[in-house]
Amino acid sequence: ILSNIYDEYFGFTQKETEALLDEYDRADKMEIMKEWYNGYRFGNAEVYNPWSVLNFLDALRENAGALPMPYWANTSSNDIVKSLVERADISVKGELEHLIDGGAIEKPVHEDITYDSIYGSDDNLWNFLFFTGYLKLVDRRLQAETEYILMAIPNIEVKHIFKGTIRNWFTEEIEKKDLGKFFTAIERGNVRYMEEELSACLQETISFYDYAENYYHGFLTGLLKTQNKYRVISNQESGLGRPDIIMKSASIRGLAIIMELKVADDFSEMEAGCIQALNQIETRKYSMELEMEGYKDIIKYGICFYKKECMVLKI
């Protein structure tokens, strides 16, 4: 079946995918199949990734509750995506964020690209991502003698590749970064240096969580865990609630640090966000458990983020 379809479309059409799901009595999985593996176009046909469809069908045949997986993503090293991420300047980072957020970008077509010329320019990389299925065609236009294509990420499976590559890249970059002065600033209460360093790190990242609080929580926790002087604890019950982050030294004679995070809707609201965070630390008695353990030296930080900017206040 696969070889016959592949000769015509290089993938499964909507009707063919529906028929396969019906055959295995899994028609209720059509929407998941579409979100994860659809989105490619060959001529006038919109098709599904055949490798991923067959693998997911095989999993569903064995278990009706099977979850979709990035099957195609696991068949290669995805080095081309990694190269784009590693080379990304501020413009390319913005384009990647836009794509992961569901947007589209326009690039000139270079159909004569060879493997040796992939890394010659960012445009070559974008074109190669398009020709190899990491991006799909949304629209095209001709300007003078140059064809431009509007491209987007085709489905959740491919988005998973981009997100995973970005996570790995950021982890590697953080491990290489010297954060000694940043941790010294935390210990000494140097809020200006803290917010400058956090803002600088955010500028270097490629974000894909729409700047929600859990994005900043993961970002900051990742930074803090690169040191081995303090134990970093997230969302553990203390006092009358769960502080976002607690850092505490192995010895109760050492320092303990409480960090509460907020996200502002506007740059002008960042200071109010910090004050709200500090008030929350106090009213919910987040230092209670630390004090009961015997810690005397406790620093409390209210940290507010707005996009890739950070403000820090302390008490």
C-alpha atoms as a printed R data frame, in Angstrom:
    type eleno elety resid chain resno       x      y       z
1   ATOM     1    CA   ILE     A     1   0.000  0.000   0.000
2   ATOM     2    CA   LEU     A     2   2.758  2.408   0.988
3   ATOM     3    CA   SER     A     3   4.737  1.949  -2.241
4   ATOM     4    CA   ASN     A     4   1.655  2.630  -4.414
5   ATOM     5    CA   ILE     A     5   0.766  5.813  -2.553
6   ATOM     6    CA   TYR     A     6   4.384  6.936  -2.345
7   ATOM     7    CA   ASP     A     7   4.736  6.767  -6.129
8   ATOM     8    CA   GLU     A     8   1.899  9.269  -6.515
9   ATOM     9    CA   TYR     A     9   2.071 11.601  -3.524
10  ATOM    10    CA   PHE     A    10   5.074 10.719  -1.350
11  ATOM    11    CA   GLY     A    11   2.652 10.420   1.560
12  ATOM    12    CA   PHE     A    12  -0.884  9.659   2.719
13  ATOM    13    CA   THR     A    13  -3.767 11.941   1.775
14  ATOM    14    CA   GLN     A    14  -6.507 12.868   4.232
15  ATOM    15    CA   LYS     A    15  -8.890 10.217   2.890
16  ATOM    16    CA   GLU     A    16  -6.242  7.511   2.898
17  ATOM    17    CA   THR     A    17  -5.278  8.313   6.490
18  ATOM    18    CA   GLU     A    18  -8.939  8.235   7.538
19  ATOM    19    CA   ALA     A    19  -9.382  4.871   5.788
20  ATOM    20    CA   LEU     A    20  -6.399  3.394   7.599
21  ATOM    21    CA   LEU     A    21  -7.699  4.569  10.962
22  ATOM    22    CA   ASP     A    22 -11.160  3.163  10.177
23  ATOM    23    CA   GLU     A    23  -9.616 -0.174   9.272
24  ATOM    24    CA   TYR     A    24  -8.111 -0.443  12.763
25  ATOM    25    CA   ASP     A    25 -11.193  1.015  14.459
26  ATOM    26    CA   ARG     A    26  -9.245  4.113  15.552
27  ATOM    27    CA   ALA     A    27 -11.219  6.860  13.767
28  ATOM    28    CA   ASP     A    28 -11.284  8.876  16.995
29  ATOM    29    CA   LYS     A    29  -7.519  9.467  16.618
30  ATOM    30    CA   MET     A    30  -7.879 11.413  13.343
31  ATOM    31    CA   GLU     A    31  -7.503 14.853  14.922
32  ATOM    32    CA   ILE     A    32  -4.333 13.819  16.775
33  ATOM    33    CA   MET     A    33  -2.957 12.292  13.582
34  ATOM    34    CA   LYS     A    34  -3.651 15.535  11.715
35  ATOM    35    CA   GLU     A    35  -2.039 17.772  14.349
36  ATOM    36    CA   TRP     A    36   1.093 15.655  14.560
37  ATOM    37    CA   TYR     A    37   1.779 14.346  11.046
38  ATOM    38    CA   ASN     A    38  -0.144 16.401   8.458
39  ATOM    39    CA   GLY     A    39   0.864 19.619   6.735
40  ATOM    40    CA   TYR     A    40   2.958 18.684   3.702
41  ATOM    41    CA   ARG     A    41   2.055 19.550   0.123
42  ATOM    42    CA   PHE     A    42   3.009 17.762  -3.096
43  ATOM    43    CA   GLY     A    43   1.467 19.498  -6.088
44  ATOM    44    CA   ASN     A    44  -2.153 20.142  -5.142
45  ATOM    45    CA   ALA     A    45  -2.284 17.358  -2.574
46  ATOM    46    CA   GLU     A    46  -1.938 17.882   1.158
47  ATOM    47    CA   VAL     A    47  -0.351 14.786   2.651
48  ATOM    48    CA   TYR     A    48   0.716 13.158   5.901
49  ATOM    49    CA   ASN     A    49   4.189 11.886   6.733
50  ATOM    50    CA   PRO     A    50   3.843  8.185   5.785
51  ATOM    51    CA   TRP     A    51   6.576  6.904   8.121
52  ATOM    52    CA   SER     A    52   5.017  8.550  11.163
53  ATOM    53    CA   VAL     A    53   1.453  7.580  10.193
54  ATOM    54    CA   LEU     A    54   2.378  3.903   9.885
55  ATOM    55    CA   ASN     A    55   4.328  3.894  13.141
56  ATOM    56    CA   PHE     A    56   1.500  5.572  15.045
57  ATOM    57    CA   LEU     A    57  -1.021  3.164  13.494
58  ATOM    58    CA   ASP     A    58   1.129  0.260  14.618
59  ATOM    59    CA   ALA     A    59   1.216  1.667  18.158
60  ATOM    60    CA   LEU     A    60  -2.566  2.241  18.124
61  ATOM    61    CA   ARG     A    61  -3.193 -1.295  16.917
62  ATOM    62    CA   GLU     A    62  -1.467 -2.595  20.033
63  ATOM    63    CA   ASN     A    63  -2.854  0.037  22.411
64  ATOM    64    CA   ALA     A    64  -5.822  2.324  21.766
65  ATOM    65    CA   GLY     A    65  -4.409  4.784  24.306
66  ATOM    66    CA   ALA     A    66  -1.000  5.071  22.648
67  ATOM    67    CA   LEU     A    67   0.387  8.600  22.532
68  ATOM    68    CA   PRO     A    68   1.781 10.211  19.355
69  ATOM    69    CA   MET     A    69   5.550 10.228  19.107
70  ATOM    70    CA   PRO     A    70   8.075 12.105  16.913
71  ATOM    71    CA   TYR     A    71   8.837  9.015  14.822
72  ATOM    72    CA   TRP     A    72  10.392 10.871  11.901
73  ATOM    73    CA   ALA     A    73  12.428 13.031  14.263
74  ATOM    74    CA   ASN     A    74  14.080  9.910  15.662
75  ATOM    75    CA   THR     A    75  15.273  8.674  12.258
76  ATOM    76    CA   SER     A    76  18.037 11.291  11.866
77  ATOM    77    CA   SER     A    77  20.340 13.521  13.875
78  ATOM    78    CA   ASN     A    78  18.535 16.701  12.743
79  ATOM    79    CA   ASP     A    79  21.938 18.358  12.357
80  ATOM    80    CA   ILE     A    80  20.564 20.888   9.867
81  ATOM    81    CA   VAL     A    81  18.209 22.343  12.514
82  ATOM    82    CA   LYS     A    82  21.017 22.319  15.064
83  ATOM    83    CA   SER     A    83  23.265 24.236  12.636
84  ATOM    84    CA   LEU     A    84  20.623 26.923  12.121
85  ATOM    85    CA   VAL     A    85  20.103 27.326  15.867
86  ATOM    86    CA   GLU     A    86  23.829 27.468  16.604
87  ATOM    87    CA   ARG     A    87  24.443 30.064  13.881
88  ATOM    88    CA   ALA     A    88  21.380 32.160  14.718
89  ATOM    89    CA   ASP     A    89  21.875 35.894  15.143
90  ATOM    90    CA   ILE     A    90  19.190 38.112  16.696
91  ATOM    91    CA   SER     A    91  17.241 38.189  13.407
92  ATOM    92    CA   VAL     A    92  17.210 34.406  12.924
93  ATOM    93    CA   LYS     A    93  16.307 33.878  16.591
94  ATOM    94    CA   GLY     A    94  13.298 36.127  16.078
95  ATOM    95    CA   GLU     A    95  12.290 34.151  12.983
96  ATOM    96    CA   LEU     A    96  12.586 30.844  14.860
97  ATOM    97    CA   GLU     A    97  10.440 32.181  17.702
98  ATOM    98    CA   HIS     A    98   7.867 33.371  15.167
99  ATOM    99    CA   LEU     A    99   7.765 29.958  13.454
100 ATOM   100    CA   ILE     A   100   7.399 28.022  16.711
101 ATOM   101    CA   ASP     A   101   4.601 30.404  17.707
102 ATOM   102    CA   GLY     A   102   2.711 29.321  14.573
103 ATOM   103    CA   GLY     A   103   3.813 32.099  12.225
104 ATOM   104    CA   ALA     A   104   5.371 32.002   8.769
105 ATOM   105    CA   ILE     A   105   8.489 33.545   7.229
106 ATOM   106    CA   GLU     A   106   9.272 34.460   3.630
107 ATOM   107    CA   LYS     A   107  12.535 33.551   1.897
108 ATOM   108    CA   PRO     A   108  13.829 33.576  -1.694
109 ATOM   109    CA   VAL     A   109  13.987 30.138  -3.327
110 ATOM   110    CA   HIS     A   110  17.378 28.650  -4.236
111 ATOM   111    CA   GLU     A   111  16.596 25.362  -5.972
112 ATOM   112    CA   ASP     A   112  20.208 24.827  -7.030
113 ATOM   113    CA   ILE     A   113  21.465 24.336  -3.450
114 ATOM   114    CA   THR     A   114  23.901 21.471  -3.037
115 ATOM   115    CA   TYR     A   115  24.885 19.819   0.229
116 ATOM   116    CA   ASP     A   116  28.263 21.574   0.103
117 ATOM   117    CA   SER     A   117  26.610 24.993  -0.057
118 ATOM   118    CA   ILE     A   118  24.081 24.531   2.768
119 ATOM   119    CA   TYR     A   119  26.128 26.551   5.224
120 ATOM   120    CA   GLY     A   120  27.010 29.312   2.788
121 ATOM   121    CA   SER     A   121  24.241 31.575   4.114
122 ATOM   122    CA   ASP     A   122  21.181 31.604   6.354
123 ATOM   123    CA   ASP     A   123  18.967 31.656   3.249
124 ATOM   124    CA   ASN     A   124  20.578 28.415   2.087
125 ATOM   125    CA   LEU     A   125  19.857 26.816   5.455
126 ATOM   126    CA   TRP     A   126  16.220 27.937   5.377
127 ATOM   127    CA   ASN     A   127  15.844 26.580   1.832
128 ATOM   128    CA   PHE     A   128  17.372 23.251   2.775
129 ATOM   129    CA   LEU     A   129  15.001 22.981   5.752
130 ATOM   130    CA   PHE     A   130  12.123 23.578   3.336
131 ATOM   131    CA   PHE     A   131  13.284 21.049   0.741
132 ATOM   132    CA   THR     A   132  13.867 18.371   3.399
133 ATOM   133    CA   GLY     A   133  10.445 18.676   5.058
134 ATOM   134    CA   TYR     A   134  11.189 20.681   8.175
135 ATOM   135    CA   LEU     A   135   9.115 23.559   6.773
136 ATOM   136    CA   LYS     A   136   6.025 23.566   4.580
137 ATOM   137    CA   LEU     A   137   4.845 25.806   1.759
138 ATOM   138    CA   VAL     A   138   2.169 28.339   2.742
139 ATOM   139    CA   ASP     A   139   2.281 30.628  -0.296
140 ATOM   140    CA   ARG     A   140   4.587 31.732  -3.093
141 ATOM   141    CA   ARG     A   141   5.077 34.813  -5.217
142 ATOM   142    CA   LEU     A   142   7.318 36.035  -8.020
143 ATOM   143    CA   GLN     A   143   9.168 39.339  -7.768
144 ATOM   144    CA   ALA     A   144  11.122 40.226 -10.892
145 ATOM   145    CA   GLU     A   145  13.001 36.965 -11.576
146 ATOM   146    CA   THR     A   146  13.085 35.739  -7.988
147 ATOM   147    CA   GLU     A   147  10.539 33.376  -6.467
148 ATOM   148    CA   TYR     A   148   9.720 33.876  -2.783
149 ATOM   149    CA   ILE     A   149   8.091 31.230  -0.624
150 ATOM   150    CA   LEU     A   150   6.191 31.710   2.610
151 ATOM   151    CA   MET     A   151   7.139 28.853   4.947
152 ATOM   152    CA   ALA     A   152   5.830 27.495   8.255
153 ATOM   153    CA   ILE     A   153   6.392 24.508  10.528
154 ATOM   154    CA   PRO     A   154   4.073 21.785   9.209
155 ATOM   155    CA   ASN     A   155   2.966 19.989  12.378
156 ATOM   156    CA   ILE     A   156   3.601 19.176  16.048
157 ATOM   157    CA   GLU     A   157   6.113 16.443  15.209
158 ATOM   158    CA   VAL     A   158   8.433 18.868  13.430
159 ATOM   159    CA   LYS     A   159   7.838 21.555  16.047
160 ATOM   160    CA   HIS     A   160   9.043 18.970  18.563
161 ATOM   161    CA   ILE     A   161  12.336 18.759  16.626
162 ATOM   162    CA   PHE     A   162  12.857 22.525  16.729
163 ATOM   163    CA   LYS     A   163  11.991 22.757  20.438
164 ATOM   164    CA   GLY     A   164  14.195 19.822  21.402
165 ATOM   165    CA   THR     A   165  17.127 21.217  19.430
166 ATOM   166    CA   ILE     A   166  16.736 24.627  21.062
167 ATOM   167    CA   ARG     A   167  16.554 23.098  24.565
168 ATOM   168    CA   ASN     A   168  19.731 21.085  23.992
169 ATOM   169    CA   TRP     A   169  21.529 24.094  22.516
170 ATOM   170    CA   PHE     A   170  20.570 26.329  25.433
171 ATOM   171    CA   THR     A   171  21.677 23.716  27.977
172 ATOM   172    CA   GLU     A   172  25.047 23.422  26.237
173 ATOM   173    CA   GLU     A   173  25.449 27.195  26.104
174 ATOM   174    CA   ILE     A   174  24.635 27.616  29.796
175 ATOM   175    CA   GLU     A   175  27.144 24.907  30.744
176 ATOM   176    CA   LYS     A   176  29.852 26.835  28.889
177 ATOM   177    CA   LYS     A   177  28.903 30.180  30.417
178 ATOM   178    CA   ASP     A   178  30.828 31.580  33.394
179 ATOM   179    CA   LEU     A   179  28.113 32.488  35.911
180 ATOM   180    CA   GLY     A   180  30.420 33.010  38.891
181 ATOM   181    CA   LYS     A   181  29.725 36.748  39.108
182 ATOM   182    CA   PHE     A   182  25.986 36.109  38.820
183 ATOM   183    CA   PHE     A   183  25.976 33.767  41.832
184 ATOM   184    CA   THR     A   184  28.138 36.202  43.784
185 ATOM   185    CA   ALA     A   185  25.587 38.917  43.012
186 ATOM   186    CA   ILE     A   186  22.794 36.671  44.349
187 ATOM   187    CA   GLU     A   187  24.708 36.110  47.595
188 ATOM   188    CA   ARG     A   188  25.536 39.797  48.049
189 ATOM   189    CA   GLY     A   189  22.137 41.158  47.079
190 ATOM   190    CA   ASN     A   190  23.421 42.977  43.994
191 ATOM   191    CA   VAL     A   191  20.065 43.244  42.261
192 ATOM   192    CA   ARG     A   192  21.325 45.474  39.445
193 ATOM   193    CA   TYR     A   193  23.864 42.900  38.312
194 ATOM   194    CA   MET     A   194  21.311 40.101  38.683
195 ATOM   195    CA   GLU     A   195  18.765 41.762  36.437
196 ATOM   196    CA   GLU     A   196  21.408 42.746  33.875
197 ATOM   197    CA   GLU     A   197  22.739 39.188  33.690
198 ATOM   198    CA   LEU     A   198  19.291 37.598  33.536
199 ATOM   199    CA   SER     A   199  18.189 40.027  30.813
200 ATOM   200    CA   ALA     A   200  21.382 39.308  28.853
201 ATOM   201    CA   CYS     A   201  20.796 35.541  29.095
202 ATOM   202    CA   LEU     A   202  17.187 35.984  27.964
203 ATOM   203    CA   GLN     A   203  18.353 37.982  24.953
204 ATOM   204    CA   GLU     A   204  20.555 35.033  23.967
205 ATOM   205    CA   THR     A   205  17.770 32.450  24.237
206 ATOM   206    CA   ILE     A   206  15.204 31.345  21.682
207 ATOM   207    CA   SER     A   207  11.913 31.225  23.559
208 ATOM   208    CA   PHE     A   208   8.835 29.207  22.637
209 ATOM   209    CA   TYR     A   209   6.542 29.360  25.652
210 ATOM   210    CA   ASP     A   210   4.845 32.690  24.916
211 ATOM   211    CA   TYR     A   211   6.628 34.210  27.921
212 ATOM   212    CA   ALA     A   212   4.428 32.445  30.467
213 ATOM   213    CA   GLU     A   213   5.595 32.164  34.069
214 ATOM   214    CA   ASN     A   214   6.548 28.489  33.680
215 ATOM   215    CA   TYR     A   215   8.935 29.490  30.878
216 ATOM   216    CA   TYR     A   216  10.798 31.898  33.166
217 ATOM   217    CA   HIS     A   217  10.683 29.405  36.018
218 ATOM   218    CA   GLY     A   218  12.376 26.754  33.881
219 ATOM   219    CA   PHE     A   219  14.848 29.267  32.492
220 ATOM   220    CA   LEU     A   220  15.937 30.530  35.932
221 ATOM   221    CA   THR     A   221  16.011 27.070  37.505
222 ATOM   222    CA   GLY     A   222  18.242 25.878  34.676
223 ATOM   223    CA   LEU     A   223  20.691 28.694  35.366
224 ATOM   224    CA   LEU     A   224  20.729 28.146  39.116
225 ATOM   225    CA   LYS     A   225  21.359 24.421  38.870
226 ATOM   226    CA   THR     A   226  24.678 24.957  37.103
227 ATOM   227    CA   GLN     A   227  26.281 25.615  40.508
228 ATOM   228    CA   ASN     A   228  26.852 22.985  43.200
229 ATOM   229    CA   LYS     A   229  27.053 25.189  46.300
230 ATOM   230    CA   TYR     A   230  23.307 25.362  46.909
231 ATOM   231    CA   ARG     A   231  20.435 22.936  46.671
232 ATOM   232    CA   VAL     A   232  17.802 24.332  44.301
233 ATOM   233    CA   ILE     A   233  14.187 23.477  45.168
234 ATOM   234    CA   SER     A   234  11.158 24.336  42.995
235 ATOM   235    CA   ASN     A   235   7.569 24.737  44.154
236 ATOM   236    CA   GLN     A   236   7.999 22.903  47.444
237 ATOM   237    CA   GLU     A   237   5.445 23.645  50.138
238 ATOM   238    CA   SER     A   238   6.638 26.135  52.727
239 ATOM   239    CA   GLY     A   239   4.651 28.322  55.090
240 ATOM   240    CA   LEU     A   240   1.208 28.970  53.607
241 ATOM   241    CA   GLY     A   241   2.053 28.143  50.008
242 ATOM   242    CA   ARG     A   242   4.694 27.079  47.523
243 ATOM   243    CA   PRO     A   243   7.521 29.529  46.776
244 ATOM   244    CA   ASP     A   244   8.750 29.368  43.196
245 ATOM   245    CA   ILE     A   245  12.424 28.722  43.981
246 ATOM   246    CA   ILE     A   246  14.417 28.138  47.147
247 ATOM   247    CA   MET     A   247  18.203 27.896  47.280
248 ATOM   248    CA   LYS     A   248  19.802 26.692  50.469
249 ATOM   249    CA   SER     A   249  23.328 25.821  51.485
250 ATOM   250    CA   ALA     A   250  24.143 22.391  52.907
251 ATOM   251    CA   SER     A   251  24.868 23.933  56.314
252 ATOM   252    CA   ILE     A   252  22.210 25.863  58.218
253 ATOM   253    CA   ARG     A   253  24.992 28.319  59.091
254 ATOM   254    CA   GLY     A   254  25.089 29.257  55.436
255 ATOM   255    CA   LEU     A   255  22.754 31.261  53.249
256 ATOM   256    CA   ALA     A   256  19.187 30.493  52.156
257 ATOM   257    CA   ILE     A   257  17.484 32.340  49.293
258 ATOM   258    CA   ILE     A   258  13.814 32.610  48.352
259 ATOM   259    CA   MET     A   259  12.801 33.714  44.850
260 ATOM   260    CA   GLU     A   260   9.243 34.487  43.809
261 ATOM   261    CA   LEU     A   261   8.617 35.165  40.118
262 ATOM   262    CA   LYS     A   262   6.029 37.296  38.355
263 ATOM   263    CA   VAL     A   263   5.330 38.172  34.717
264 ATOM   264    CA   ALA     A   264   4.261 41.695  33.717
265 ATOM   265    CA   ASP     A   265   1.930 42.539  30.835
266 ATOM   266    CA   ASP     A   266   3.837 45.771  30.210
267 ATOM   267    CA   PHE     A   267   7.371 47.013  30.828
268 ATOM   268    CA   SER     A   268   6.039 49.775  33.107
269 ATOM   269    CA   GLU     A   269   4.461 47.173  35.429
270 ATOM   270    CA   MET     A   270   7.678 45.340  36.294
271 ATOM   271    CA   GLU     A   271   8.394 47.129  39.561
272 ATOM   272    CA   ALA     A   272   4.843 46.485  40.756
273 ATOM   273    CA   GLY     A   273   5.354 42.810  39.870
274 ATOM   274    CA   CYS     A   274   8.498 42.640  42.009
275 ATOM   275    CA   ILE     A   275   6.697 44.270  44.953
276 ATOM   276    CA   GLN     A   276   3.804 41.846  44.575
277 ATOM   277    CA   ALA     A   277   6.239 38.926  44.641
278 ATOM   278    CA   LEU     A   278   7.949 40.222  47.804
279 ATOM   279    CA   ASN     A   279   4.595 40.777  49.498
280 ATOM   280    CA   GLN     A   280   3.617 37.227  48.642
281 ATOM   281    CA   ILE     A   281   6.801 35.885  50.246
282 ATOM   282    CA   GLU     A   282   5.936 37.740  53.444
283 ATOM   283    CA   THR     A   283   2.183 37.198  53.657
284 ATOM   284    CA   ARG     A   284   2.449 33.486  52.880
285 ATOM   285    CA   LYS     A   285   5.388 33.066  55.268
286 ATOM   286    CA   TYR     A   286   7.604 31.318  52.721
287 ATOM   287    CA   SER     A   287  10.604 31.547  55.058
288 ATOM   288    CA   MET     A   288   8.880 29.556  57.820
289 ATOM   289    CA   GLU     A   289  10.329 26.133  56.917
290 ATOM   290    CA   LEU     A   290  13.825 27.557  56.497
291 ATOM   291    CA   GLU     A   291  13.626 29.281  59.878
292 ATOM   292    CA   MET     A   292  12.402 26.087  61.510
293 ATOM   293    CA   GLU     A   293  15.380 24.255  60.015
294 ATOM   294    CA   GLY     A   294  17.655 26.793  61.670
295 ATOM   295    CA   TYR     A   295  18.631 29.141  58.832
296 ATOM   296    CA   LYS     A   296  19.281 32.672  60.091
297 ATOM   297    CA   ASP     A   297  20.633 34.348  56.949
298 ATOM   298    CA   ILE     A   298  17.755 34.419  54.446
299 ATOM   299    CA   ILE     A   299  17.541 36.677  51.381
300 ATOM   300    CA   LYS     A   300  14.192 37.198  49.666
301 ATOM   301    CA   TYR     A   301  13.958 38.203  46.003
302 ATOM   302    CA   GLY     A   302  10.972 39.383  44.015
303 ATOM   303    CA   ILE     A   303  11.754 38.908  40.316
304 ATOM   304    CA   CYS     A   304   9.562 40.163  37.495
305 ATOM   305    CA   PHE     A   305   9.921 39.459  33.779
306 ATOM   306    CA   TYR     A   306   8.568 41.189  30.730
307 ATOM   307    CA   LYS     A   307   9.447 39.387  27.495
308 ATOM   308    CA   LYS     A   308  13.269 39.359  27.575
309 ATOM   309    CA   GLU     A   309  13.677 41.978  30.300
310 ATOM   310    CA   CYS     A   310  14.075 41.349  34.020
311 ATOM   311    CA   MET     A   311  13.766 43.406  37.218
312 ATOM   312    CA   VAL     A   312  14.833 42.271  40.704
313 ATOM   313    CA   LEU     A   313  14.008 43.671  44.166
314 ATOM   314    CA   LYS     A   314  14.952 42.188  47.538
315 ATOM   315    CA   ILE     A   315  14.207 42.357  51.245
